[in-house]
């Protein structure tokens, strides 16, 4: 089977027709290329002509142009087998990459077409397999062969800068041709075929400062001595064009931002040669007097500088340091200023770059100097004590008004104002001391006690007479000296216990003393028994001569029953001048001790029970006493419960009680919840009872008189008089009622009056009353009002009704 490509297939056929072939088939290029066969020697030495072997393929590689845009399928090539006689006895089958999906074959003619648009950058070649089979039996008539369809490249991809955009830096003042950065563009086209992937670089923007090498893409400086302080940033546009830059090539661009990095090519410079600053003389030490800054156009470490004072008067008064953040020179005060002593200073300050580049030394010295004039201003200063801390000593026996010492202050200003002194009472709350306002002499104002306070630390104020706001402060440290004014006493409260079986001459207690005073030579105490006990036959006191004393027994056989407690007066004398003494009482208790001498019971012996009275009998007596006490308490409690209270309890107390009834009642006939008697008309009934809330046990002393007496009938009285008389009657009844409680109670004065002037309007009395109203018209209202007409009509109607 042979494989022909359209431009070559005709030539191959022509060559096959001209040259006679020994074997059937088409002569042409084989899959493996080599030298043509020649005559070879046979093993027996005879030369024989080699046989030409059959070659199945005339071509094993196709080329298909990428990005084909035609409307018809693209013809790729043709397969043909020697067995195919053109009568349709052979069919061709195509398999492999893209078979049937991209490449199709005419099974009768062997023509191969590409049905889709191919992209070399996606896939550069396809490997296919060709098979010739019998059209009837489907059996292969030729061995399966493999061939390649290679996609032929066209220039359809522009160069791209995959790493762009670029940012690069180059030191300022760099020489001409200094490399800045190298840019690289990538073209996806085939670099082995034509010039589609051959890129040439050019600079579109950035001239004349920078240039780019066409083939390598290296960007270099095109001008020498570019100054960062003039311009520190450049933006370049680099173009990459394929087809070696020829017409019709594709191009791509990228940007390159070039930053000029700083070098120390600028020295520091002061903006002025002379500076003036004024400061008050009261400025504290370590304060900033002035700030200077030398201008440096450089940046970062290249602008760092050091300041120093190279000359000036008043050495040691000022110092200068560098503020690392602002690169300012800070002039700091090191000693106090005094306007009266020196009122101006002149300093020469130098600023020098810290990091100097030797290659730029030709630009000049990297330092500068300036003069600083400091003027000291006078201020009104407070008085100053000649000695800030005055130490004084006083005896605690000093009398009130004793002079201890004095303080002195002066006005440092030229005015020399007079000074007045006073004590800060916050440091002398108990006012032990006074100070003379004019002279500053300090004296005692109260008696001192070293044992209470041995040291006084007082603050003395010095105030200017002309300006009281100017106040100076001094300290007087007063030490109180000790005198022997405290007698010695026992160091602790001793509890001495003596066993009944103690032998004579035995030490039962060692005592010591303390004294609040502190003599310079130390304490020395003498111990002895006071005169009342100096001839004691029971105990003796021995002075140990080491500020202690021991109490010893003179005899044995002490008994608690005889005497359980002994009190010994001990006299203690100190060694002061004059000597002071005190008498302290030492109590000795007699105890019952065990065999080891440990006290078991001390003090007086308890009273023993009489003989014959046992413990059981004593408990029985106590039980009887408790029983009697319980009975007495029960009787008293029951009597208290039976006793009536003198006043009403809370439930019966009607004072200021509000009783609420939520029912409407049964009308005038309901007398269970309300007393309706008082609401009755007084013309109908006159109630002679005194009270409704308390039932009287005795009749009232003032009964109501009949209407015929001096008291007129209520009906004949005016309404205001009627109500007044009614209220006075009820008030008198309450006042004279002996059964009423001795406190205010609620009185009910419910009274409707004496009745209406129009008399009663009840229909029950209408028939018997002479009425001026004529109801004859009711008979004209029809049958519905017949009954009313009969009741209220004329006499004839009434007679008919009756």
Coordinates of C-alpha atoms in Angstrom, one line a residue, residues 18 45 48 51 59 196 230 238 278 297 440 450 468 517 558 561 589 616 636 755 797 800:
X18 CA 9.6 5.0 -16.3
X45 CA 32.5 -15.8 -3.6
X48 CA 24.8 -11.6 -7.2
X51 CA 16.5 -8.3 -5.0
X59 CA 5.1 8.9 2.2
X196 CA 6.9 33.3 13.4
X230 CA 15.4 65.7 40.0
X238 CA 9.0 47.8 25.6
X278 CA 15.4 82.6 73.9
X297 CA 18.1 66.0 49.6
X440 CA 13.5 82.1 110.4
X450 CA 10.9 61.2 122.3
X468 CA 3.5 85.9 97.6
X517 CA 14.2 55.4 127.4
X558 CA 3.0 25.0 150.2
X561 CA -6.0 25.0 151.1
X589 CA -0.3 30.7 142.3
X616 CA -27.6 11.7 142.9
X636 CA -48.4 33.0 134.5
X755 CA -89.5 66.7 102.4
X797 CA -114.2 58.8 84.8
X800 CA -116.8 54.8 86.3

